[in-house]
Structures are given as structure tokens and as C-alpha cells.
Coordinates of C-alpha atoms in Angstrom, one line a residue:
Chain K
M1 CA -10.6 -16.1 48.6
R2 CA -12.0 -16.3 45.0
A3 CA -15.7 -15.5 44.8
I4 CA -16.5 -18.9 43.4
D5 CA -14.7 -20.6 46.3
R6 CA -16.7 -18.5 48.8
L7 CA -19.9 -19.5 47.0
I8 CA -19.0 -23.2 46.9
H9 CA -17.9 -23.1 50.5
A10 CA -21.2 -21.6 51.5
I11 CA -23.1 -24.2 49.5
Q12 CA -21.2 -27.0 51.1
E13 CA -21.6 -25.6 54.6
K14 CA -25.4 -25.2 54.2
K15 CA -25.5 -28.5 52.1
N16 CA -27.9 -26.6 49.8
P17 CA -27.3 -25.5 46.2
T18 CA -30.2 -23.0 46.3
V19 CA -30.2 -19.3 45.8
M20 CA -33.2 -17.4 46.9
G21 CA -34.3 -14.8 44.3
L22 CA -35.6 -11.6 45.9
D23 CA -37.9 -10.1 43.2
P24 CA -40.4 -8.2 45.4
Q25 CA -43.1 -7.3 43.0
E26 CA -46.1 -5.6 44.6
K27 CA -48.3 -8.7 44.2
V28 CA -46.0 -11.0 46.1
I29 CA -45.8 -8.8 49.2
P30 CA -48.7 -9.6 51.6
E31 CA -51.3 -6.8 51.7
Y32 CA -50.9 -6.5 55.5
V33 CA -47.2 -5.6 55.0
R34 CA -47.9 -3.1 52.2
S35 CA -50.7 -1.4 54.1
K36 CA -48.3 -0.3 56.9
Y37 CA -46.7 2.1 54.4
P38 CA -48.1 4.9 52.2
K39 CA -48.8 3.9 48.6
T40 CA -45.8 5.8 47.2
L41 CA -42.4 4.8 45.8
E42 CA -40.9 5.4 49.3
G43 CA -43.7 3.4 51.0
M44 CA -43.3 0.5 48.7
S45 CA -39.6 0.5 49.1
K46 CA -40.0 0.3 52.9
A47 CA -42.5 -2.6 52.4
I48 CA -40.0 -4.4 50.1
L49 CA -37.2 -4.0 52.7
E50 CA -39.4 -5.3 55.5
F51 CA -40.4 -8.3 53.3
N52 CA -36.9 -9.1 52.2
Q53 CA -35.5 -8.9 55.7
A54 CA -38.1 -11.2 57.0
L55 CA -37.4 -13.7 54.3
I56 CA -33.6 -13.4 54.9
D57 CA -34.2 -13.8 58.7
A58 CA -36.2 -17.0 58.1
T59 CA -33.9 -18.6 55.7
H60 CA -30.3 -17.4 56.1
D61 CA -29.3 -20.5 58.1
L62 CA -30.5 -22.7 55.3
I63 CA -29.4 -21.0 52.1
P64 CA -25.9 -19.9 50.8
A65 CA -27.0 -16.9 48.7
V66 CA -29.6 -14.4 47.7
K67 CA -30.2 -13.0 44.2
P68 CA -32.1 -9.7 44.1
N69 CA -33.0 -8.8 40.5
I70 CA -32.3 -5.0 40.2
A71 CA -35.3 -4.5 37.8
F72 CA -37.7 -5.0 40.7
Y73 CA -36.0 -2.2 42.7
E74 CA -35.2 0.2 39.8
M75 CA -39.0 0.2 39.0
F76 CA -39.4 2.1 42.3
G77 CA -36.8 4.7 41.4
L78 CA -34.3 6.1 43.8
K79 CA -36.1 4.7 46.8
G80 CA -36.2 1.3 45.2
I81 CA -32.5 1.4 44.6
E82 CA -32.1 2.3 48.3
A83 CA -34.1 -0.8 49.2
F84 CA -31.8 -2.8 46.9
E85 CA -28.7 -1.4 48.6
K86 CA -30.1 -2.1 52.1
T87 CA -31.2 -5.6 51.1
C88 CA -27.7 -6.4 49.9
S89 CA -26.2 -5.0 53.1
Y90 CA -28.6 -7.0 55.3
A91 CA -27.9 -10.2 53.4
K92 CA -24.2 -9.7 53.7
Q93 CA -24.5 -9.0 57.5
K94 CA -26.3 -12.4 57.7
G95 CA -23.4 -14.1 56.0
L96 CA -25.0 -14.6 52.7
I97 CA -23.4 -14.4 49.3
V98 CA -25.1 -11.7 47.2
I99 CA -25.6 -12.2 43.4
A100 CA -26.9 -8.9 41.9
D101 CA -29.0 -9.9 38.9
G102 CA -28.7 -6.9 36.6
K103 CA -27.8 -8.4 33.3
R104 CA -25.6 -5.4 32.7
G105 CA -23.4 -5.0 29.7
D106 CA -21.9 -2.2 27.5
I107 CA -18.8 -1.3 25.6
G108 CA -15.4 -1.1 27.3
S109 CA -15.3 2.1 29.2
T110 CA -19.0 1.9 30.0
A111 CA -18.7 -1.7 31.2
E112 CA -15.9 -0.4 33.5
A113 CA -18.4 2.0 35.0
Y114 CA -21.0 -0.8 35.6
S115 CA -18.3 -2.9 37.1
S116 CA -17.2 -0.1 39.4
A117 CA -20.8 0.1 40.7
F118 CA -21.2 -3.5 41.5
L119 CA -17.9 -5.3 41.8
G120 CA -15.0 -2.8 41.8
R121 CA -14.4 0.6 43.2
T122 CA -15.5 4.0 42.1
K123 CA -12.5 6.4 42.1
I124 CA -13.1 10.0 43.2
G125 CA -10.0 12.2 43.6
G126 CA -7.7 9.3 44.3
E127 CA -10.1 7.8 46.8
E128 CA -11.6 4.3 46.0
I129 CA -15.2 3.8 47.1
A130 CA -17.1 0.5 47.1
V131 CA -20.6 1.3 45.9
F132 CA -23.0 -1.7 45.9
D133 CA -20.2 -4.1 46.6
V134 CA -21.9 -7.4 45.9
D135 CA -20.2 -10.8 45.3
F136 CA -21.5 -11.5 41.9
L137 CA -23.2 -9.7 39.0
T138 CA -25.0 -11.2 36.1
V139 CA -23.7 -9.9 32.7
N140 CA -25.0 -9.9 29.1
P141 CA -22.5 -11.2 26.5
Y142 CA -23.9 -9.6 23.4
L143 CA -21.2 -6.9 23.1
G144 CA -18.3 -9.4 23.2
T145 CA -15.0 -9.6 25.0
D146 CA -14.2 -5.9 25.4
G147 CA -17.6 -5.5 27.0
V148 CA -16.9 -8.3 29.5
N149 CA -13.2 -7.8 30.2
P150 CA -13.7 -4.9 32.7
F151 CA -15.8 -7.1 34.8
V152 CA -13.3 -9.9 34.6
E153 CA -10.5 -7.5 35.7
D154 CA -12.5 -6.5 38.8
C155 CA -13.2 -10.2 39.5
L156 CA -9.4 -10.7 39.6
K157 CA -8.6 -7.5 41.6
Y158 CA -11.4 -7.7 44.1
D159 CA -12.2 -11.4 44.3
K160 CA -15.6 -11.0 42.7
G161 CA -17.5 -13.1 40.2
I162 CA -19.9 -12.8 37.2
F163 CA -22.6 -15.0 35.8
V164 CA -22.6 -14.5 32.0
L165 CA -25.9 -15.2 30.2
D166 CA -25.5 -18.3 28.1
K167 CA -28.9 -20.0 27.8
T168 CA -31.7 -18.4 29.6
S169 CA -34.9 -20.1 30.7
N170 CA -37.6 -17.9 29.1
P171 CA -39.8 -19.2 26.3
S172 CA -38.1 -17.0 23.6
A173 CA -34.6 -17.8 24.7
A174 CA -34.0 -20.1 21.7
E175 CA -34.8 -17.4 19.2
L176 CA -31.3 -16.1 19.1
Q177 CA -29.4 -18.3 21.6
N178 CA -30.2 -21.5 19.6
L179 CA -29.4 -20.2 16.2
E180 CA -27.1 -22.6 14.4
M181 CA -23.8 -21.3 12.9
T182 CA -22.1 -22.5 9.8
D183 CA -19.7 -24.6 11.9
G184 CA -22.7 -26.5 13.4
K185 CA -22.4 -24.8 16.8
K186 CA -25.3 -22.9 18.3
L187 CA -25.0 -19.3 19.5
Y188 CA -25.0 -20.5 23.1
D189 CA -22.0 -22.8 22.3
Q190 CA -20.1 -19.8 20.9
V191 CA -20.9 -17.9 24.0
A192 CA -19.8 -20.9 26.1
G193 CA -16.5 -20.8 24.3
L194 CA -16.1 -17.2 25.2
I195 CA -17.1 -17.8 28.8
N196 CA -14.4 -20.5 29.1
S197 CA -11.8 -18.1 27.8
W198 CA -12.9 -15.2 30.0
G199 CA -12.8 -17.4 33.0
K200 CA -9.4 -19.2 32.5
D201 CA -7.5 -17.0 35.0
L202 CA -10.1 -17.2 37.7
I203 CA -10.2 -20.9 38.4
G204 CA -10.5 -21.4 42.1
D205 CA -9.6 -24.2 44.6
Y206 CA -12.6 -26.4 43.6
G207 CA -11.7 -26.3 39.8
Y208 CA -14.5 -23.8 38.9
S209 CA -14.0 -20.3 37.7
S210 CA -15.4 -17.0 39.2
V211 CA -16.5 -16.3 35.6
A212 CA -19.7 -18.4 35.7
A213 CA -22.7 -18.8 33.5
V214 CA -26.5 -18.6 33.5
V215 CA -27.9 -21.8 32.1
G216 CA -31.6 -22.6 32.4
A217 CA -33.0 -25.9 33.7
T218 CA -35.9 -26.0 31.3
N219 CA -34.2 -28.2 28.6
P220 CA -32.3 -31.2 30.2
E221 CA -30.5 -32.2 27.0
E222 CA -29.3 -28.7 26.4
L223 CA -28.2 -28.4 30.0
M224 CA -26.0 -31.5 29.7
S225 CA -24.7 -30.5 26.3
I226 CA -23.7 -27.1 27.7
R227 CA -22.1 -28.8 30.7
K228 CA -19.8 -30.7 28.4
T229 CA -18.6 -27.5 26.6
M230 CA -18.0 -25.8 30.0
P231 CA -16.5 -28.3 32.4
E232 CA -14.9 -25.6 34.6
I233 CA -17.9 -23.2 34.6
F234 CA -20.3 -23.0 37.6
F235 CA -23.9 -22.5 36.6
L236 CA -26.6 -20.2 37.9
I237 CA -29.7 -22.3 37.0
P238 CA -33.1 -20.7 36.7
G239 CA -36.2 -22.5 35.6
Y240 CA -36.5 -25.0 38.4
G241 CA -40.0 -25.9 39.5
A242 CA -42.9 -24.0 38.0
Q243 CA -41.0 -23.5 34.7
G244 CA -40.4 -27.3 34.4
G245 CA -36.8 -27.9 35.5
K246 CA -36.5 -31.1 37.6
A247 CA -34.0 -31.9 40.4
E248 CA -32.9 -35.2 38.7
D249 CA -32.1 -33.4 35.4
I250 CA -30.2 -30.6 37.1
A251 CA -28.3 -33.2 39.2
R252 CA -26.8 -34.7 36.0
S253 CA -25.0 -31.4 35.3
F254 CA -23.3 -31.6 38.7
D255 CA -20.0 -33.4 39.4
E256 CA -19.3 -36.3 41.7
R257 CA -18.7 -33.9 44.6
G258 CA -22.2 -32.5 44.2
L259 CA -20.9 -29.3 42.7
G260 CA -21.6 -27.5 39.5
G261 CA -24.2 -24.9 40.1
I262 CA -26.7 -23.1 42.2
V263 CA -30.4 -23.3 41.5
N264 CA -32.6 -20.2 41.7
A265 CA -36.1 -20.0 43.1
S266 CA -37.8 -16.7 43.4
R267 CA -41.6 -16.7 43.3
S268 CA -42.0 -20.2 44.7
I269 CA -40.3 -19.2 47.9
M270 CA -41.6 -15.6 48.2
T271 CA -45.2 -16.7 47.6
A272 CA -45.1 -20.0 49.4
Y273 CA -47.7 -18.6 51.9
T274 CA -50.3 -18.4 49.1
K275 CA -49.9 -22.1 48.1
T276 CA -51.2 -23.8 51.2
D277 CA -53.7 -23.5 54.0
Q278 CA -51.0 -24.5 56.4
F279 CA -49.9 -20.9 57.0
A280 CA -51.6 -17.7 57.8
V281 CA -50.5 -14.8 55.6
E282 CA -48.6 -13.4 58.6
D283 CA -46.4 -16.5 58.6
Y284 CA -45.2 -15.8 55.0
A285 CA -41.5 -16.0 56.1
Q286 CA -42.1 -19.3 57.9
A287 CA -43.8 -20.6 54.7
A288 CA -40.8 -19.5 52.7
R289 CA -38.6 -21.4 55.1
C290 CA -40.6 -24.6 54.6
E291 CA -40.4 -24.2 50.8
V292 CA -36.6 -23.7 51.1
I293 CA -36.4 -26.9 53.1
R294 CA -38.7 -28.8 50.6
M295 CA -36.6 -27.5 47.7
R296 CA -33.3 -28.3 49.4
D297 CA -34.4 -31.9 50.1
D298 CA -35.7 -32.3 46.6
L299 CA -32.3 -31.1 45.1
T300 CA -30.1 -33.0 47.6
G301 CA -32.2 -36.1 47.0
H302 CA -30.5 -36.2 43.6
I303 CA -27.3 -34.2 44.2
K304 CA -25.1 -35.9 46.7
M305 CA -23.3 -33.1 48.6
G306 CA -19.7 -34.0 49.6
Chain U
M1 CA -47.5 11.6 19.2
R2 CA -45.3 8.5 18.6
A3 CA -41.9 8.8 20.2
I4 CA -40.1 8.4 16.9
D5 CA -42.2 11.3 15.4
R6 CA -41.3 13.5 18.3
L7 CA -37.6 12.7 17.8
I8 CA -37.7 13.2 14.0
H9 CA -39.7 16.4 14.5
A10 CA -37.0 17.7 16.8
I11 CA -34.2 16.7 14.4
Q12 CA -36.0 18.6 11.6
E13 CA -36.6 21.6 13.8
K14 CA -33.0 21.8 14.9
K15 CA -31.8 20.7 11.4
N16 CA -29.3 18.5 13.3
P17 CA -29.3 14.6 13.6
T18 CA -27.0 14.7 16.6
V19 CA -27.6 13.3 20.1
M20 CA -25.3 14.5 22.8
G21 CA -24.1 11.6 25.0
L22 CA -23.9 12.6 28.7
D23 CA -21.3 10.2 30.1
P24 CA -19.8 12.2 32.9
Q25 CA -16.8 10.2 34.0
E26 CA -14.7 12.0 36.6
K27 CA -11.9 12.7 34.1
V28 CA -14.1 14.6 31.6
I29 CA -15.4 17.1 34.3
P30 CA -13.0 20.0 34.7
E31 CA -11.1 20.0 38.0
Y32 CA -12.4 23.4 38.9
V33 CA -16.0 22.1 38.8
R34 CA -15.1 19.0 40.8
S35 CA -13.2 20.9 43.4
K36 CA -16.3 22.9 44.4
Y37 CA -17.7 19.7 45.9
P38 CA -16.4 17.1 48.4
K39 CA -14.7 14.0 47.0
T40 CA -17.6 11.8 47.9
L41 CA -20.4 10.0 45.9
E42 CA -22.7 12.9 46.8
G43 CA -20.1 15.5 45.9
M44 CA -19.3 13.9 42.5
S45 CA -23.0 13.6 41.7
K46 CA -23.4 17.4 42.3
A47 CA -20.5 18.1 40.1
I48 CA -22.0 15.8 37.4
L49 CA -25.3 17.7 37.6
E50 CA -23.6 21.1 37.3
F51 CA -21.6 19.9 34.4
N52 CA -24.5 18.3 32.6
Q53 CA -26.7 21.3 33.1
A54 CA -24.1 23.7 31.7
L55 CA -23.7 21.4 28.6
I56 CA -27.5 21.3 28.2
D57 CA -27.7 25.1 28.6
A58 CA -25.1 25.7 26.0
T59 CA -26.4 23.3 23.4
H60 CA -30.2 22.8 23.8
D61 CA -31.1 25.2 21.0
L62 CA -28.9 23.2 18.6
I63 CA -29.5 19.5 19.4
P64 CA -32.7 17.5 19.5
A65 CA -31.8 15.0 22.1
V66 CA -29.4 13.9 24.9
K67 CA -28.4 10.4 25.8
P68 CA -27.2 9.8 29.4
N69 CA -25.6 6.4 29.8
I70 CA -26.9 5.1 33.1
A71 CA -23.6 3.2 33.9
F72 CA -21.9 6.6 34.5
Y73 CA -24.5 7.5 37.1
E74 CA -25.0 4.0 38.7
M75 CA -21.2 4.0 39.4
F76 CA -21.9 6.7 42.0
G77 CA -24.7 4.7 43.7
L78 CA -27.9 6.3 44.9
K79 CA -26.6 9.8 44.6
G80 CA -25.5 9.1 41.0
I81 CA -28.9 7.8 40.1
E82 CA -30.3 11.0 41.6
A83 CA -28.0 13.0 39.2
F84 CA -29.3 10.8 36.3
E85 CA -32.9 11.6 37.3
K86 CA -32.3 15.3 37.6
T87 CA -30.3 15.4 34.4
C88 CA -33.3 13.8 32.6
S89 CA -35.7 16.2 34.1
Y90 CA -33.6 19.2 33.3
A91 CA -33.2 18.1 29.7
K92 CA -36.9 17.6 29.3
Q93 CA -37.6 21.1 30.8
K94 CA -35.3 22.4 28.0
G95 CA -37.4 20.7 25.4
L96 CA -34.9 17.9 24.6
I97 CA -35.8 14.2 23.9
V98 CA -34.2 11.9 26.4
I99 CA -32.7 8.6 25.4
A100 CA -31.7 6.6 28.5
D101 CA -28.8 4.4 27.5
G102 CA -29.2 1.4 29.9
K103 CA -29.0 -1.6 27.5
R104 CA -31.6 -3.2 29.8
G105 CA -33.0 -6.6 29.1
D106 CA -34.4 -9.6 31.0
I107 CA -37.1 -12.3 30.8
G108 CA -40.8 -11.3 30.5
S109 CA -42.0 -10.2 34.0
T110 CA -38.6 -8.7 34.8
A111 CA -38.4 -6.8 31.5
E112 CA -41.9 -5.4 32.5
A113 CA -40.3 -4.1 35.7
Y114 CA -37.5 -2.4 33.7
S115 CA -40.0 -1.0 31.3
S116 CA -42.0 0.4 34.2
A117 CA -38.9 2.2 35.5
F118 CA -38.1 4.0 32.3
L119 CA -41.0 4.0 29.9
G120 CA -44.2 2.9 31.5
R121 CA -45.7 3.3 34.9
T122 CA -45.1 1.7 38.2
K123 CA -48.3 0.5 39.8
I124 CA -48.8 0.9 43.6
G125 CA -52.1 0.2 45.1
G126 CA -54.0 1.1 41.9
E127 CA -52.0 4.3 41.5
E128 CA -49.7 4.6 38.4
I129 CA -46.5 6.5 38.9
A130 CA -44.1 7.6 36.2
V131 CA -40.6 6.9 37.5
F132 CA -37.7 8.0 35.3
D133 CA -40.1 8.7 32.4
V134 CA -37.7 9.1 29.5
D135 CA -38.6 9.1 25.8
F136 CA -36.4 6.2 24.7
L137 CA -34.5 3.3 26.4
T138 CA -31.7 1.2 24.8
V139 CA -32.5 -2.5 25.1
N140 CA -30.4 -5.7 24.7
P141 CA -32.0 -8.4 22.4
Y142 CA -30.2 -11.5 23.7
L143 CA -33.2 -12.9 25.5
G144 CA -35.5 -12.7 22.5
T145 CA -39.1 -11.6 21.9
D146 CA -40.6 -12.2 25.4
G147 CA -37.8 -10.1 26.9
V148 CA -38.5 -7.2 24.5
N149 CA -42.3 -7.3 24.2
P150 CA -43.0 -5.6 27.6
F151 CA -41.0 -2.6 26.4
V152 CA -42.9 -2.6 23.1
E153 CA -46.2 -2.7 24.9
D154 CA -45.3 0.4 26.9
C155 CA -44.1 2.1 23.7
L156 CA -47.6 1.6 22.3
K157 CA -49.4 2.6 25.5
Y158 CA -47.3 5.6 26.5
D159 CA -45.8 6.8 23.2
K160 CA -42.3 5.8 24.1
G161 CA -39.5 4.2 22.0
I162 CA -36.6 1.8 22.3
F163 CA -33.3 1.4 20.5
V164 CA -32.5 -2.3 20.4
L165 CA -28.8 -3.2 20.1
D166 CA -28.2 -4.7 16.6
K167 CA -24.6 -4.0 15.7
T168 CA -22.5 -2.0 18.2
S169 CA -19.4 0.1 17.5
N170 CA -16.9 -1.5 19.9
P171 CA -13.9 -3.5 18.7
S172 CA -15.3 -6.9 19.9
A173 CA -18.8 -6.3 18.6
A174 CA -18.2 -8.7 15.7
E175 CA -17.4 -11.7 18.0
L176 CA -21.0 -12.7 18.4
Q177 CA -22.9 -10.1 16.3
N178 CA -21.2 -11.1 13.0
L179 CA -21.3 -14.9 13.5
E180 CA -22.7 -16.5 10.3
M181 CA -25.7 -18.7 10.5
T182 CA -26.5 -21.8 8.4
D183 CA -28.8 -19.7 6.2
G184 CA -26.0 -17.3 5.4
K185 CA -27.3 -14.5 7.6
K186 CA -25.3 -13.0 10.3
L187 CA -26.5 -12.7 13.9
Y188 CA -27.1 -9.0 13.4
D189 CA -29.3 -9.8 10.4
Q190 CA -31.4 -12.1 12.6
V191 CA -31.7 -9.5 15.2
A192 CA -32.6 -7.0 12.5
G193 CA -35.4 -9.3 11.4
L194 CA -36.7 -9.4 15.0
I195 CA -36.5 -5.6 15.3
N196 CA -38.6 -5.3 12.2
S197 CA -41.2 -7.6 13.6
W198 CA -41.2 -5.9 17.1
G199 CA -41.6 -2.5 15.5
K200 CA -44.4 -3.2 12.9
D201 CA -47.2 -1.8 15.0
L202 CA -45.3 1.4 15.9
I203 CA -44.6 3.0 12.6
G204 CA -45.1 6.7 12.8
D205 CA -46.0 9.5 10.4
Y206 CA -42.5 9.6 8.8
G207 CA -42.6 5.9 8.1
Y208 CA -40.2 4.9 10.9
S209 CA -41.0 2.8 13.9
S210 CA -40.6 3.8 17.6
V211 CA -38.8 0.4 17.9
A212 CA -35.5 1.6 16.6
A213 CA -32.0 0.1 16.5
V214 CA -28.4 0.8 17.6
V215 CA -26.1 0.4 14.5
G216 CA -22.5 1.5 14.7
A217 CA -20.9 3.8 12.1
T218 CA -17.5 2.1 12.2
N219 CA -18.1 -0.2 9.3
P220 CA -19.8 1.6 6.3
E221 CA -20.5 -1.5 4.3
E222 CA -22.3 -3.1 7.2
L223 CA -24.2 0.0 8.0
M224 CA -25.6 0.0 4.4
S225 CA -26.3 -3.7 4.4
I226 CA -28.2 -3.4 7.7
R227 CA -30.1 -0.4 6.3
K228 CA -31.4 -2.6 3.5
T229 CA -32.7 -5.2 5.9
M230 CA -34.4 -2.5 8.1
P231 CA -35.9 0.2 5.8
E232 CA -38.4 1.3 8.4
I233 CA -36.1 1.3 11.4
F234 CA -34.5 4.5 12.7
F235 CA -30.9 4.2 13.8
L236 CA -29.0 5.4 16.9
I237 CA -25.5 5.6 15.4
P238 CA -22.5 5.5 17.7
G239 CA -18.9 5.4 16.5
Y240 CA -18.8 8.8 14.7
G241 CA -15.5 10.7 14.8
A242 CA -12.7 9.3 17.0
Q243 CA -14.0 5.7 16.5
G244 CA -13.7 6.2 12.7
G245 CA -17.3 6.7 11.5
K246 CA -17.5 9.4 8.7
A247 CA -20.4 11.7 7.9
E248 CA -20.4 10.7 4.2
D249 CA -20.7 7.0 5.1
I250 CA -23.4 7.7 7.7
A251 CA -25.3 9.8 5.1
R252 CA -25.7 6.9 2.8
S253 CA -27.9 5.1 5.4
F254 CA -30.3 8.1 5.4
D255 CA -33.2 8.6 3.1
E256 CA -33.9 11.4 0.5
R257 CA -35.6 13.5 3.2
G258 CA -32.4 13.4 5.3
L259 CA -33.9 11.0 7.8
G260 CA -32.8 7.6 9.0
G261 CA -31.0 8.0 12.3
I262 CA -29.4 10.1 15.0
V263 CA -25.6 10.2 15.5
N264 CA -24.2 10.0 18.9
A265 CA -21.2 12.0 20.2
S266 CA -20.2 11.9 23.9
R267 CA -16.6 12.5 24.7
S268 CA -15.8 14.7 21.7
I269 CA -18.5 17.2 22.9
M270 CA -17.9 16.8 26.6
T271 CA -14.1 17.2 26.4
A272 CA -14.0 19.7 23.5
Y273 CA -12.4 22.2 25.9
T274 CA -9.3 20.0 26.2
K275 CA -8.8 19.8 22.4
T276 CA -7.9 23.4 21.6
D277 CA -6.3 26.5 23.0
Q278 CA -9.2 28.5 21.9
F279 CA -11.1 28.0 25.2
A280 CA -10.2 28.4 28.8
V281 CA -11.3 25.4 30.9
E282 CA -14.0 27.6 32.4
D283 CA -15.5 27.9 28.9
Y284 CA -16.1 24.1 28.6
A285 CA -19.7 24.5 27.8
Q286 CA -19.0 27.1 25.0
A287 CA -16.4 24.7 23.7
A288 CA -19.0 21.9 23.6
R289 CA -21.3 24.3 21.7
C290 CA -18.7 24.9 19.1
E291 CA -18.1 21.2 18.7
V292 CA -21.8 20.6 18.3
I293 CA -21.9 23.2 15.5
R294 CA -18.8 21.7 13.9
M295 CA -20.4 18.2 14.0
R296 CA -23.8 19.4 12.8
D297 CA -22.2 21.1 9.9
D298 CA -20.1 18.1 9.1
L299 CA -23.2 15.8 9.1
T300 CA -25.5 18.2 7.3
G301 CA -22.8 18.8 4.7
H302 CA -23.6 15.2 3.6
I303 CA -27.2 14.7 4.9
K304 CA -29.6 17.0 3.2
M305 CA -32.2 17.9 5.8
G306 CA -35.7 18.4 4.4

């Protein structure tokens, strides 16, 4: 089954278009969890895994997918990457779709190597080995088609997907992404056109492509304008909540079946235990579950799931 | 000492503006090396390390720097990253500058995490730990200033450097990078303007900034035009040799002291042993040394080193 169909199926089953970001910075992990382990790269990596597994245990029946951002693992070196690998495996065991947020991208043969790591297979002496073997990877488009094609080829071959950065949700995103071209289009429009072309052979049963796009929720007009240029492209939507993105604005970029994207929340779920007196710190996973329910109800109050 | 001054000093000492790319795909490593190890991720990673160390042993007196591209290690998973880490350590022991080619980039707090991994320090319980601790990292500019600033801050704090992608050497590079804006500038000109501003507080003793740029050698007119827009920016120059970049064209982007950039060669050095009958396969490192000398002489025939 195409990756995008697996994702949409999971969204419909859980009736929840939310992806939980697993970005375990030191400051988001409760001190009582961290203090069980030595203050080393290995100790932190164990604390991260305990924290992630508890969050997954508490939410896997409610959410379709998780999105670990590799930066927050790479910063702890080899042991951090091991925690990333184990987090991905654990999430898959619990039936979750895994979106590895790595924003990888390079020229042709090098993009092939990245794609082997995350989506395809690494070939050694005729053997083919799945390495991180996630469902989706986020990809940076700056190098153009020959830097993205190797990922697209593995999406076709191994039923995987990519989310290509189009319009991100950070304050400086507009600096380059909103530059206006001589034809009146913005850079993100040009990237959108490329994403459409990269995804055309990967349209799944719901009419969306496994070549998907990252489009922030922070500017509602832009979100709608980008939706018009990419009707068959599924969105990974950061920027909900603290960054200003509202459920009603996001909903307008979804179709009449309640499909169109998946909304990311990382810190608001991971640190829900710090936001209220309702929970003791030991109940951080339960607090995360409550925030997932609150967010789901907020989103589905505006997005009518089929 | 600023990272860019360390790099320029090494270039002057070796009288060679070449960086050896260490991109150890399976097919570039001689079969007799690979066959010493099992056909597993761990086995390949050991073969990679043996291969890299032999290349470094054979060339470290001639070259100022190495550039391992992380994709070719990440594709072998944890064990591959271990080979990356050991390759970096070995190169540093041999007095070489290490440029980690990761093309990393993300929004603010996540870019901070990447920067901690490669340039800065990872903080755990008040301790600060250097993780991969390389000299330079390549960075993707698509997310704008707040995605690059965390790297720049670590460059200031820890005397590190970055090479920001401006104009890459791959066939599709022009698709986005050459798009023309309403003000007549191309996207790579806009990125060049940002690189100038990101680098302004990091100008070293030679007048170049530790915020440097990746500019391909494949289009000589572009290389010169980009040089004019970035007079204080040092270039990492891919595309020499097989991709069409010529020493005489590259030389024109250098200043009267013979400074201005460092030229990358990966496959031509790593696979020099396959290009001639002069060497047995067991002499692959010696063949690499000869290719390094040939390339140095070609470059310095046009670039007059001070």
C-alpha cells in the first residue's frame, strides 16, 4: 500500500489528523526521569528512550503517527542515534506511522545514500539491508530535481513517502521562500510546482501523493494559496498552537472528506505536564494524552472526518 | 584562531587548496578490503574506516583538509556513524581540518541541536560535551536566518565555521538556485547577500569569514559573478574535474594571494587506482596520493600560492 494511503488510513481510523513530534531536548524531559541515568551521552539517550516510550504508550491509540526530529538525537552522538532507531522501532511496533524529520538533501548519488538510510535499502555484497526503515522522511528541495529523484524512486520501490519543505513555519521562512520571481510567483510556488511533478506517479487511492509537502499553519492566506497550487499534495503542517496556527484556518486547506494534511505538535504535547496543576510531574505521559485529546477535539471540531 | 584562518593557514602550509572528499560508497572500496570483513553494516563500516585511514595516511602531508559526506556513513546506520566519528578523529590526529558535509538545516531550536552535534557542545546537567566536534559543517539556507544563526553563534563561541550552500554543482542546481527575482537578482544572489550578512562578525586575519559558501566550479561565469557579490566569503568548490570545472576558471575566483577557496575532489582521488594500469589495486592509497599531487599541480599551475 502506498505510504500516503497507510497514513490517511491511520488518520481515518484514529479520527485524528495529529502527528506527535518527538523532540526530546533535555529541558522537556522531567528531572526525575533524567536523574535515573548518568549525565552522559549514553545516560541522556536512555532517558530519551524512556520518555519517548512512555509518551508512545500513552498516546498510540489516539494518534496515527510520530515525528522524531533527528537533530535532537544526533546532538547526543552515536548513543542518540541509537535512541532514534529504538524510538522508531518502538513506534512501529505500536502500529504508528513514523515520519523521520531530517530535512535531508544532497546531489544525486549522495541523495541516494540518504534515501538508502531512511527509505530504501543499503546494498552490501548483493544483500539489501533496511537501515532506519521509516515510513516518511522530510526532504529539503534547494538542490532541485536530481537531489530529490533518488528519494522518489525509493518511494515507488518500497512504498515510502517524503515531505518536501515548501513553506516552513519559522519567523525567517519568508526571507527566501517568499521571494517573488519575474513571473509573479513566489519561491514557494515554484517549489510547489516541482513537488507536483515529483509526486505525479505516486498518487494513492485517496487522490493524494506519497510525495507530500511541509506547509506551515502560521499564515492562513498562504496556506490556502498553496493548497490551490497543490491540490493532490498532502501537507505536514507545523505551527499549530503556540506559533499561532488555528484549527479553523488549517481546516480550510482540507477537503470535504476531512483529508489534506497532518498537523504537528511537539512541545505542547511533550511538556503538557508543566502547563497545569492537574498533573504531578510523574504523570507527564497522562498529561500528554490529555493534550492529544484536547488538540484532536479542537482540530476535528473544524475538520469533519469522513 | 578563527576556523577560516586555521583552514587558510593549512592551505598555505601545504601549498594546496584541495579538500579530499571521503565518500566511501561500497563500489569505490577495493574488493580485497571489503572481503576482509563480513557483509554486514558493521563489516562495511570497518572496511570504510580501513579505507579512509589508508587514504589519510597516504595524503595527510599533502592536503589541508578532508570532507566526509555524512550520507555515505548514515546509510550504514549506527555502525556507519561510528565510522564517520572515527574518520573525523583520525583526520584530526593527523593534523587535518575536518569539513563535515551534512547540508544540515532546520528552524531555530532544531538548528541549535544540529549545531551542538557538529560545532558546539551538547549540554547535559550543566556539563558541556563536544560530540562530533568537526571544524566546519555544510549548511542548507532554505529556512533563512533563524535557521542559520545557531550555527553562526557556535562559530563565534567555539571558533568553528560553516559552508552555506549557495550554488551547487549538480545538473538540477539551476532549477531553484537560478530563478530570477523581480529585482533582477537570482536566488543564489539573494542567498549570497544573506551569507555576507551572516558572516560579517566572523572575518578572520586573511579577510575571509568563517561563514563560507559552497559554489560549484561547473559554470565559470557564474563562479566569477558570485565572487563579485561575496568578496569576503571563502568558497568550497565542488565540480572540479569529471564534472567539468577547470583549474584556470577556478583560479579567477581567487585573490592575488592565491586565496579564495578550497576545491573538492572525492571520487577522482578515491578511485584513482581504477584509472590506470600503473597501480595494483593494493596500491589504492598510493594511487590516491599521485592523483592528489596531479590535482595540486594542476590547481597551483593557475593559482599562485603566496
